[in-house]
Amino acid sequence: MTGTISTRDDAAVDSFDRRGFLQRSGAAGLLYAFSIVAPVRGARAAGPSQPIGAFVRIGADENVTILVGVSEMGQGIASGIAQVVAEELMVDWSRVSVETVNAGTTYGNPFLRGTQGTFGSLSMRGYFAPMRKAGATVREMLRAAAAQAMNAPLSSLIAANGRVSSASGTMTYGQLAALAAQQTPMDKPPLLGTGRYVGVSLPRTDIPAKTTGAAIFGLDVRLPGMLYAAVVNSPVFGGTVSGALPPTPSGSVAVVGLDTAVAVIARDTYTAFRAAQSLAVKWQLPAGASGVSTASVLTQAQDLMATGEVQTAETVGVAQGTIVAAGTPLDRTYSFPYLAHACMEVLNCTALVTSTSCTIWAPTQAQTSTAATAARLTGLPASAITVNTTLLGGGLGRKIEQDFISQAIRIAQTVPGTPVKLTWSREQDFGADQYRSAALVRARASVDAVGNVSWWTRLVAPSYAYQHGGSTGIDFIAIAGATGLPYAFAGKLVEYVRHPAAVPVGSWRAIGCSINTFVAETMVDEIAAAAGSDPLAFRQKLLADNPRALAVVNAAASLANWTTPPAAGRARGLAFCFSDNAYVAMVVELSQPTAGSLRIFTVSCAVDVGMAVNPDSVIAQIEGGVVHGLSAALWGEVPISNGRASVRNFNNYRMVRMRDMPTINVRLIDGNPNSLGGAGEISVPPVAPAIANAVARLTGQRLRSLPLLRALTGGGTSSGSTSGTAGSGSGSGSSGSTNRSDSRGTGDRSERGEDD
Amino acid sequence: MLTLKVNGKSYTVDAPDSTPLLWVLRDHIGLTGTKYGCGIEVCGACTVLVDGEAEKSCDMEAREAVGKNITTIEGLSPDGSHPVQKAWVAEQVPQCGFCQSGMIMSAVSLLRRKPNPTDSDIDSGVNNLCVCGTYQRVRAAIHRAAKG
Ligand code: FES
Ligand code: FES
């Protein structure tokens, strides 16, 4: 595959490159830091290994280590970026391994202003061009070294398969590495773009260790003399510790106050969990906090819908504040619950603080922020702070946040010189999540006799940006997927009303898009029906000028045999989404075996991410996103009652299991090779609207609130009473009440198993 | 003091004998391949084999495991060559990988009981949670391993 990538930003690439190759001495120190962690079993034979610039190390054993700045949380990105490097470097894939390296500007994503973080489906888009250049740069340094060592003209030397050869001889990269490291990097190394690795489904480098137990996640970090900590976070949103700390439980080492939480340090995780669970903590609660519930949030949202401060996010073809009502507009309201992240690996962080240094081992999506958190808490200079990124057992946006990182550092500060691993119990992970926001949306749309569509949506939702210290303006995370729809609407007005609910919100897989795509795609089906049109034909017309969008819609329809009627008792629903510079269309086929239940048979997806660096990894991400979308669509909700989340563990947060699985068929469209899109999030948003559209076609019932199985049985958003016993613990939230947290997860057998 | 036999080796640890096997394996013995996901027997991340049967180690007190043969993911093969591990790599199953030790141990146990499992055997035999959603590939890998 040749040609330039349209996302390439030469200035960013050059600055990335300068950082990567000119700070060699600084980088070398960072490169080895990860090896402090217990040796990785099954790792390639360790031999002397020569860094060449900041991104590549070559061993005397010819093994090649590619150093990346991304966090690997299952999306295959570390391996994918290594493919990009390996292709230009001209090495054998079987010799390649990948490491995520420390925070430091060298490894920052040019698309995140050079900071290091992995979110927003921005990694391949940000790193592709600079890492490709990095591979080419090192290859040319190896060739230059060979020219010197073999005393041969550069033009006679060919780099391939980890060797540089000329008519007169061959040297391996391992033999050349030390000399190569001393060469001056070229400004514009030639890009070979052979297509040998880029665009090929190579096996991921991280997978073998994930089948043997050798993969090291944050939770698996072990250090000599390490202590273990657990926390109790305020059970009510916004609560702080009041009065004296409870005494240290016997068998534990210490109790540490953390303002919004209390930690216990012990000699193993289980002891720490038990001790944290036994603490009687007094909490000071903000006024009214304990009155916050799903119902109160909804009532507030309804008031804001009617009278809140409206900000205009997008207008197309209409004067601001007006909507052309051609024909009779449909007028619909949609509601969405809070959702948890529920990463398979709970939040955790290991920290070691001394008077002169702070070292962190964490499953973090945000290395630059983590280093900043450490600097702020310890007062140490950046040079004294080391952030080691472990593998992440899922991230989903939750591991961008700094709450668990700062807790671990503060705990470690109380035992200088001793490393401490903080682990949140699953109950804490659910109970003190920063949730995918709830939302209320009103939409009006109409279609005239010749098919012109007028469209108005008003989103009432909390602002992620505002809650994280940003402005009160339009929250572009919340509004994502409501603006920028590729449909050719004649008139469009998109509005946002900020909802200052007390429930903490955070990022999530596809965040705003997971809400707004439901509205857009079910409303498009409704107006198609109002126009007497087939949902596919209606979309084809609205997407006629957008060939990539049209192609995925058509491909999904053909994959699902859209024009052939389904078997009796079944129906199909279609949905489309454009996000992260990628296109996806999806057809769900389902039946309703009994009232209130759904059986999903197939999910057919067509996807265009532009160039897929590793097609099989893209397909895996699409499959995973579909499953994530199914869990959220069918069951996902975190009811709020008495100012706290009612969900405490997986037994009251139902997610897809093997027995629930439909067949997922994915067709990758051969996309524009000069375009890069994100694959990690795009398949989540279309799932719920495709299901709702199928249900409407099957039964005539229109579902407009999530989760759909609750909506199907006529229930609105849960009030919090239906999810087992959670949320009914003691300390129901008056100011200064005493609360015992977590009755489960550490040995109490009485309340388990509802989902099993 | 507790003595446990794990992956054919004997370990003596200083932990209360009511500590769940999961935490003895992870924190005291240092075998971290077995994962904590829920602590209440609903996710399967902690699945190990006890005398060949899949058990959730978060819910088994260490004393119940004394005298039994415990196999963790690290003990399945010395080098990742167990047929289930090979099938997992061939199908590129893991995403984040955090659930996969438990998933693999459940699959091994299922294949011992049913060397040629049907889809419905897999549905009922593998109830582990995978938040990344790798189920379709897990199913394919189990069929692949069964074919040998
Ligand atoms: S940790 Fe044991 S089943 Fe979840
Ligand atoms: S692979 Fe991530 S939870 Fe299963």
mmCIF file of C-alpha atoms in Angstrom, chain A residues 421-718:
data_model
loop_
_atom_site.group_PDB
_atom_site.id
_atom_site.type_symbol
_atom_site.label_atom_id
_atom_site.label_comp_id
_atom_site.label_asym_id
_atom_site.label_seq_id
_atom_site.Cartn_x
_atom_site.Cartn_y
_atom_site.Cartn_z
ATOM 1 C CA LYS A 421 -0.852 -1.600 45.332
ATOM 2 C CA LEU A 422 -4.326 -0.128 45.617
ATOM 3 C CA THR A 423 -7.131 -2.346 44.341
ATOM 4 C CA TRP A 424 -10.749 -1.240 44.210
ATOM 5 C CA SER A 425 -13.153 -4.045 45.012
ATOM 6 C CA ARG A 426 -15.722 -4.665 42.297
ATOM 7 C CA GLU A 427 -18.310 -3.021 44.534
ATOM 8 C CA GLN A 428 -16.214 0.151 44.717
ATOM 9 C CA ASP A 429 -15.582 0.007 40.980
ATOM 10 C CA PHE A 430 -19.328 0.040 40.262
ATOM 11 C CA GLY A 431 -20.301 2.295 43.147
ATOM 12 C CA ALA A 432 -17.763 5.068 42.525
ATOM 13 C CA ASP A 433 -17.702 4.912 38.755
ATOM 14 C CA GLN A 434 -17.875 8.011 36.586
ATOM 15 C CA TYR A 435 -20.848 6.922 34.579
ATOM 16 C CA ARG A 436 -21.834 7.251 30.936
ATOM 17 C CA SER A 437 -24.277 10.104 31.346
ATOM 18 C CA ALA A 438 -28.015 9.808 31.453
ATOM 19 C CA ALA A 439 -29.794 11.960 28.879
ATOM 20 C CA LEU A 440 -33.171 13.182 27.762
ATOM 21 C CA VAL A 441 -33.681 14.029 24.105
ATOM 22 C CA ARG A 442 -36.605 15.539 22.280
ATOM 23 C CA ALA A 443 -36.683 15.237 18.529
ATOM 24 C CA ARG A 444 -39.057 16.644 15.937
ATOM 25 C CA ALA A 445 -38.786 15.653 12.333
ATOM 26 C CA SER A 446 -40.906 15.791 9.257
ATOM 27 C CA VAL A 447 -40.676 14.847 5.637
ATOM 28 C CA ASP A 448 -42.488 16.582 2.805
ATOM 29 C CA ALA A 449 -44.013 15.112 -0.329
ATOM 30 C CA VAL A 450 -40.736 15.198 -2.253
ATOM 31 C CA GLY A 451 -38.725 13.751 0.565
ATOM 32 C CA ASN A 452 -37.180 16.858 2.136
ATOM 33 C CA VAL A 453 -36.493 16.217 5.787
ATOM 34 C CA SER A 454 -36.624 18.852 8.523
ATOM 35 C CA TRP A 455 -34.958 17.850 11.742
ATOM 36 C CA TRP A 456 -34.653 19.278 15.237
ATOM 37 C CA THR A 457 -33.158 17.657 18.308
ATOM 38 C CA ARG A 458 -32.610 19.022 21.771
ATOM 39 C CA LEU A 459 -30.282 17.082 24.063
ATOM 40 C CA VAL A 460 -30.428 17.583 27.815
ATOM 41 C CA ALA A 461 -27.356 15.928 29.271
ATOM 42 C CA PRO A 462 -24.613 16.504 31.823
ATOM 43 C CA SER A 463 -21.408 17.998 30.504
ATOM 44 C CA TYR A 464 -18.368 15.777 30.740
ATOM 45 C CA ALA A 465 -16.171 18.799 30.087
ATOM 46 C CA TYR A 466 -17.815 20.923 32.773
ATOM 47 C CA GLN A 467 -17.576 18.170 35.367
ATOM 48 C CA HIS A 468 -13.876 17.882 34.577
ATOM 49 C CA GLY A 469 -13.200 21.560 35.073
ATOM 50 C CA GLY A 470 -14.126 22.807 31.608
ATOM 51 C CA SER A 471 -16.643 25.359 30.459
ATOM 52 C CA THR A 472 -20.401 25.519 30.707
ATOM 53 C CA GLY A 473 -20.604 25.684 26.917
ATOM 54 C CA ILE A 474 -21.712 23.010 24.520
ATOM 55 C CA ASP A 475 -20.251 19.697 25.551
ATOM 56 C CA PHE A 476 -18.900 18.244 22.350
ATOM 57 C CA ILE A 477 -18.634 14.843 23.916
ATOM 58 C CA ALA A 478 -22.309 14.855 24.850
ATOM 59 C CA ILE A 479 -23.428 16.188 21.491
ATOM 60 C CA ALA A 480 -21.318 13.781 19.385
ATOM 61 C CA GLY A 481 -23.464 11.884 16.956
ATOM 62 C CA ALA A 482 -26.223 14.506 17.023
ATOM 63 C CA THR A 483 -24.209 16.954 14.960
ATOM 64 C CA GLY A 484 -22.482 16.132 11.702
ATOM 65 C CA LEU A 485 -24.918 13.467 10.543
ATOM 66 C CA PRO A 486 -24.144 12.572 6.927
ATOM 67 C CA TYR A 487 -27.858 12.592 6.008
ATOM 68 C CA ALA A 488 -28.828 15.278 3.511
ATOM 69 C CA PHE A 489 -31.491 16.966 5.608
ATOM 70 C CA ALA A 490 -33.108 20.046 4.109
ATOM 71 C CA GLY A 491 -33.121 21.748 7.489
ATOM 72 C CA LYS A 492 -31.519 20.853 10.767
ATOM 73 C CA LEU A 493 -31.180 22.376 14.191
ATOM 74 C CA VAL A 494 -29.346 20.660 17.044
ATOM 75 C CA GLU A 495 -29.513 22.103 20.539
ATOM 76 C CA TYR A 496 -27.845 21.325 23.839
ATOM 77 C CA VAL A 497 -28.928 22.025 27.373
ATOM 78 C CA ARG A 498 -26.399 21.362 30.106
ATOM 79 C CA HIS A 499 -27.777 19.278 32.937
ATOM 80 C CA PRO A 500 -25.955 19.909 36.222
ATOM 81 C CA ALA A 501 -26.874 16.581 37.837
ATOM 82 C CA ALA A 502 -24.919 15.494 40.895
ATOM 83 C CA VAL A 503 -23.990 12.114 39.468
ATOM 84 C CA PRO A 504 -20.361 11.988 38.278
ATOM 85 C CA VAL A 505 -20.045 11.330 34.556
ATOM 86 C CA GLY A 506 -17.097 10.168 32.547
ATOM 87 C CA SER A 507 -16.066 8.918 29.200
ATOM 88 C CA TRP A 508 -17.376 5.642 27.799
ATOM 89 C CA ARG A 509 -17.127 3.548 24.679
ATOM 90 C CA ALA A 510 -18.616 5.880 22.017
ATOM 91 C CA ILE A 511 -20.001 8.229 24.718
ATOM 92 C CA GLY A 512 -22.314 10.844 23.150
ATOM 93 C CA CYS A 513 -22.714 8.814 20.007
ATOM 94 C CA SER A 514 -24.140 5.949 22.037
ATOM 95 C CA ILE A 515 -27.051 8.237 22.916
ATOM 96 C CA ASN A 516 -27.544 10.435 19.884
ATOM 97 C CA THR A 517 -27.291 7.670 17.301
ATOM 98 C CA PHE A 518 -30.258 5.974 18.941
ATOM 99 C CA VAL A 519 -32.351 9.092 18.460
ATOM 100 C CA ALA A 520 -31.185 9.711 14.910
ATOM 101 C CA GLU A 521 -31.558 6.170 13.678
ATOM 102 C CA THR A 522 -34.909 5.373 15.228
ATOM 103 C CA MET A 523 -36.297 8.752 14.121
ATOM 104 C CA VAL A 524 -35.089 8.180 10.575
ATOM 105 C CA ASP A 525 -37.001 4.903 10.588
ATOM 106 C CA GLU A 526 -40.081 6.659 11.927
ATOM 107 C CA ILE A 527 -40.053 9.337 9.272
ATOM 108 C CA ALA A 528 -39.335 6.705 6.634
ATOM 109 C CA ALA A 529 -42.479 4.950 7.776
ATOM 110 C CA ALA A 530 -44.367 8.266 7.765
ATOM 111 C CA ALA A 531 -43.236 8.759 4.175
ATOM 112 C CA GLY A 532 -44.307 5.247 3.305
ATOM 113 C CA SER A 533 -40.736 4.327 2.506
ATOM 114 C CA ASP A 534 -38.567 1.317 3.260
ATOM 115 C CA PRO A 535 -35.885 2.160 5.871
ATOM 116 C CA LEU A 536 -33.109 1.108 3.506
ATOM 117 C CA ALA A 537 -34.486 2.992 0.494
ATOM 118 C CA PHE A 538 -35.085 6.077 2.632
ATOM 119 C CA ARG A 539 -31.481 6.085 3.864
ATOM 120 C CA GLN A 540 -30.136 5.427 0.392
ATOM 121 C CA LYS A 541 -31.840 8.593 -0.766
ATOM 122 C CA LEU A 542 -30.572 10.686 2.161
ATOM 123 C CA LEU A 543 -27.034 9.370 1.699
ATOM 124 C CA ALA A 544 -26.976 9.534 -2.092
ATOM 125 C CA ASP A 545 -24.195 12.127 -2.110
ATOM 126 C CA ASN A 546 -22.000 10.253 0.364
ATOM 127 C CA PRO A 547 -20.588 7.205 -1.401
ATOM 128 C CA ARG A 548 -18.802 5.742 1.616
ATOM 129 C CA ALA A 549 -21.897 5.975 3.794
ATOM 130 C CA LEU A 550 -24.046 4.555 1.039
ATOM 131 C CA ALA A 551 -21.643 1.690 0.496
ATOM 132 C CA VAL A 552 -21.771 0.489 4.099
ATOM 133 C CA VAL A 553 -25.550 0.753 4.230
ATOM 134 C CA ASN A 554 -25.862 -1.264 1.034
ATOM 135 C CA ALA A 555 -23.282 -3.810 2.149
ATOM 136 C CA ALA A 556 -24.958 -4.374 5.518
ATOM 137 C CA ALA A 557 -28.312 -4.790 3.768
ATOM 138 C CA SER A 558 -26.906 -7.332 1.366
ATOM 139 C CA LEU A 559 -25.084 -9.194 4.132
ATOM 140 C CA ALA A 560 -28.414 -9.478 5.945
ATOM 141 C CA ASN A 561 -30.472 -10.339 2.841
ATOM 142 C CA TRP A 562 -32.535 -7.252 3.505
ATOM 143 C CA THR A 563 -34.672 -7.619 0.390
ATOM 144 C CA THR A 564 -35.589 -11.233 1.194
ATOM 145 C CA PRO A 565 -38.242 -11.382 3.912
ATOM 146 C CA PRO A 566 -37.060 -12.970 7.157
ATOM 147 C CA ALA A 567 -38.584 -16.182 8.509
ATOM 148 C CA ALA A 568 -42.025 -15.884 10.069
ATOM 149 C CA GLY A 569 -41.944 -14.280 13.474
ATOM 150 C CA ARG A 570 -38.700 -12.452 12.792
ATOM 151 C CA ALA A 571 -37.897 -8.914 11.756
ATOM 152 C CA ARG A 572 -34.853 -6.910 10.795
ATOM 153 C CA GLY A 573 -33.801 -3.448 11.833
ATOM 154 C CA LEU A 574 -31.209 -1.228 10.219
ATOM 155 C CA ALA A 575 -29.018 1.483 11.702
ATOM 156 C CA PHE A 576 -26.101 3.533 10.505
ATOM 157 C CA CYS A 577 -23.394 5.559 12.196
ATOM 158 C CA PHE A 578 -20.578 7.835 11.111
ATOM 159 C CA SER A 579 -18.033 8.595 13.799
ATOM 160 C CA ASP A 580 -14.268 8.692 14.299
ATOM 161 C CA ASN A 581 -13.857 9.099 10.539
ATOM 162 C CA ALA A 582 -15.362 5.650 10.046
ATOM 163 C CA TYR A 583 -18.671 4.381 8.725
ATOM 164 C CA VAL A 584 -20.704 1.472 9.984
ATOM 165 C CA ALA A 585 -24.107 0.082 9.114
ATOM 166 C CA MET A 586 -25.766 -2.754 10.933
ATOM 167 C CA VAL A 587 -28.770 -5.014 10.474
ATOM 168 C CA VAL A 588 -30.132 -6.919 13.451
ATOM 169 C CA GLU A 589 -32.479 -9.844 12.966
ATOM 170 C CA LEU A 590 -34.590 -10.818 15.951
ATOM 171 C CA SER A 591 -37.775 -12.354 17.257
ATOM 172 C CA GLN A 592 -39.851 -11.905 20.360
ATOM 173 C CA PRO A 593 -40.268 -15.420 21.741
ATOM 174 C CA THR A 594 -42.405 -14.297 24.673
ATOM 175 C CA ALA A 595 -43.781 -10.974 25.814
ATOM 176 C CA GLY A 596 -40.984 -8.895 27.231
ATOM 177 C CA SER A 597 -38.155 -10.921 25.761
ATOM 178 C CA LEU A 598 -36.092 -10.691 22.613
ATOM 179 C CA ARG A 599 -33.978 -13.193 20.778
ATOM 180 C CA ILE A 600 -31.256 -11.732 18.597
ATOM 181 C CA PHE A 601 -30.215 -14.093 15.802
ATOM 182 C CA THR A 602 -27.744 -12.171 13.719
ATOM 183 C CA VAL A 603 -25.994 -8.858 13.640
ATOM 184 C CA SER A 604 -24.678 -8.041 10.170
ATOM 185 C CA CYS A 605 -22.210 -5.184 10.018
ATOM 186 C CA ALA A 606 -20.503 -3.429 7.196
ATOM 187 C CA VAL A 607 -17.644 -1.174 8.149
ATOM 188 C CA ASP A 608 -15.420 1.312 6.385
ATOM 189 C CA VAL A 609 -12.538 2.545 8.504
ATOM 190 C CA GLY A 610 -10.573 3.603 5.468
ATOM 191 C CA MET A 611 -7.347 1.712 5.542
ATOM 192 C CA ALA A 612 -7.447 -1.119 8.075
ATOM 193 C CA VAL A 613 -3.874 -1.609 9.268
ATOM 194 C CA ASN A 614 -4.846 -5.019 10.655
ATOM 195 C CA PRO A 615 -8.196 -6.108 9.200
ATOM 196 C CA ASP A 616 -8.681 -8.938 11.688
ATOM 197 C CA SER A 617 -8.093 -6.577 14.613
ATOM 198 C CA VAL A 618 -10.658 -4.205 13.160
ATOM 199 C CA ILE A 619 -13.137 -7.066 12.848
ATOM 200 C CA ALA A 620 -12.435 -8.079 16.458
ATOM 201 C CA GLN A 621 -13.127 -4.513 17.583
ATOM 202 C CA ILE A 622 -16.375 -4.440 15.637
ATOM 203 C CA GLU A 623 -17.439 -7.766 17.173
ATOM 204 C CA GLY A 624 -16.556 -6.544 20.647
ATOM 205 C CA GLY A 625 -18.354 -3.261 20.133
ATOM 206 C CA VAL A 626 -21.475 -5.101 19.025
ATOM 207 C CA VAL A 627 -21.422 -7.193 22.196
ATOM 208 C CA HIS A 628 -20.873 -4.087 24.279
ATOM 209 C CA GLY A 629 -23.727 -2.396 22.457
ATOM 210 C CA LEU A 630 -25.989 -5.403 23.025
ATOM 211 C CA SER A 631 -25.348 -5.434 26.772
ATOM 212 C CA ALA A 632 -26.126 -1.742 26.988
ATOM 213 C CA ALA A 633 -29.135 -1.918 24.695
ATOM 214 C CA LEU A 634 -30.844 -4.826 26.370
ATOM 215 C CA TRP A 635 -30.013 -4.417 30.049
ATOM 216 C CA GLY A 636 -27.624 -1.573 30.714
ATOM 217 C CA GLU A 637 -28.613 0.850 33.469
ATOM 218 C CA VAL A 638 -27.231 2.132 36.708
ATOM 219 C CA PRO A 639 -30.272 3.184 38.703
ATOM 220 C CA ILE A 640 -29.636 5.901 41.264
ATOM 221 C CA SER A 641 -31.338 6.003 44.619
ATOM 222 C CA ASN A 642 -30.561 7.895 47.801
ATOM 223 C CA GLY A 643 -27.661 9.631 46.116
ATOM 224 C CA ARG A 644 -25.832 6.480 45.212
ATOM 225 C CA ALA A 645 -25.527 3.957 42.409
ATOM 226 C CA SER A 646 -27.612 0.879 42.968
ATOM 227 C CA VAL A 647 -25.358 -1.426 41.006
ATOM 228 C CA ARG A 648 -22.635 -3.048 43.050
ATOM 229 C CA ASN A 649 -21.463 -6.099 41.171
ATOM 230 C CA PHE A 650 -22.011 -8.162 38.036
ATOM 231 C CA ASN A 651 -24.936 -9.987 39.595
ATOM 232 C CA ASN A 652 -27.001 -6.832 39.193
ATOM 233 C CA TYR A 653 -25.409 -5.515 36.045
ATOM 234 C CA ARG A 654 -26.417 -7.963 33.387
ATOM 235 C CA MET A 655 -24.141 -8.230 30.405
ATOM 236 C CA VAL A 656 -24.040 -10.525 27.405
ATOM 237 C CA ARG A 657 -22.836 -14.057 28.071
ATOM 238 C CA MET A 658 -22.080 -16.860 25.658
ATOM 239 C CA ARG A 659 -25.672 -18.112 25.713
ATOM 240 C CA ASP A 660 -26.981 -14.687 24.616
ATOM 241 C CA MET A 661 -24.744 -14.433 21.591
ATOM 242 C CA PRO A 662 -26.104 -13.825 18.138
ATOM 243 C CA THR A 663 -23.993 -14.584 15.108
ATOM 244 C CA ILE A 664 -22.033 -11.484 14.220
ATOM 245 C CA ASN A 665 -21.068 -11.117 10.573
ATOM 246 C CA VAL A 666 -18.672 -8.345 9.700
ATOM 247 C CA ARG A 667 -17.805 -7.182 6.221
ATOM 248 C CA LEU A 668 -14.922 -4.755 5.908
ATOM 249 C CA ILE A 669 -15.291 -2.473 2.955
ATOM 250 C CA ASP A 670 -12.046 -1.884 1.118
ATOM 251 C CA GLY A 671 -11.827 1.677 2.204
ATOM 252 C CA ASN A 672 -9.973 4.664 0.921
ATOM 253 C CA PRO A 673 -6.308 3.781 1.535
ATOM 254 C CA ASN A 674 -5.548 7.413 2.253
ATOM 255 C CA SER A 675 -8.009 7.661 5.113
ATOM 256 C CA LEU A 676 -7.733 6.337 8.642
ATOM 257 C CA GLY A 677 -10.680 5.891 10.965
ATOM 258 C CA GLY A 678 -11.091 4.564 14.488
ATOM 259 C CA ALA A 679 -12.486 1.060 14.931
ATOM 260 C CA GLY A 680 -12.804 0.724 18.686
ATOM 261 C CA GLU A 681 -16.059 2.533 19.309
ATOM 262 C CA ILE A 682 -18.095 2.812 16.115
ATOM 263 C CA SER A 683 -19.966 -0.464 16.330
ATOM 264 C CA VAL A 684 -21.503 0.328 19.727
ATOM 265 C CA PRO A 685 -23.970 3.087 18.756
ATOM 266 C CA PRO A 686 -25.937 1.353 15.971
ATOM 267 C CA VAL A 687 -26.829 -1.735 17.997
ATOM 268 C CA ALA A 688 -29.641 -0.320 20.132
ATOM 269 C CA PRO A 689 -31.409 1.574 17.311
ATOM 270 C CA ALA A 690 -31.126 -1.441 14.997
ATOM 271 C CA ILE A 691 -32.831 -3.547 17.672
ATOM 272 C CA ALA A 692 -35.502 -0.907 18.329
ATOM 273 C CA ASN A 693 -36.161 -0.581 14.605
ATOM 274 C CA ALA A 694 -36.491 -4.345 14.283
ATOM 275 C CA VAL A 695 -38.913 -4.468 17.215
ATOM 276 C CA ALA A 696 -41.031 -1.739 15.617
ATOM 277 C CA ARG A 697 -41.183 -3.662 12.381
ATOM 278 C CA LEU A 698 -42.022 -6.880 14.225
ATOM 279 C CA THR A 699 -44.657 -5.629 16.656
ATOM 280 C CA GLY A 700 -45.357 -1.981 15.859
ATOM 281 C CA GLN A 701 -44.119 -1.034 19.305
ATOM 282 C CA ARG A 702 -41.703 1.920 19.294
ATOM 283 C CA LEU A 703 -39.111 1.775 22.074
ATOM 284 C CA ARG A 704 -37.789 5.187 23.077
ATOM 285 C CA SER A 705 -36.092 4.577 26.376
ATOM 286 C CA LEU A 706 -33.131 2.440 27.274
ATOM 287 C CA PRO A 707 -32.568 -0.278 28.282
ATOM 288 C CA LEU A 708 -34.832 -1.821 25.681
ATOM 289 C CA LEU A 709 -35.955 -4.857 27.635
ATOM 290 C CA ARG A 710 -37.299 -2.546 30.317
ATOM 291 C CA ALA A 711 -38.956 -0.358 27.717
ATOM 292 C CA LEU A 712 -40.455 -3.447 26.098
ATOM 293 C CA THR A 713 -42.338 -4.307 29.239
ATOM 294 C CA GLY A 714 -43.615 -0.763 29.496
ATOM 295 C CA GLY A 715 -41.281 0.356 32.248
ATOM 296 C CA GLY A 716 -39.607 3.717 32.127
ATOM 297 C CA THR A 717 -36.155 4.149 33.443
ATOM 298 C CA SER A 718 -35.726 2.143 36.594
#
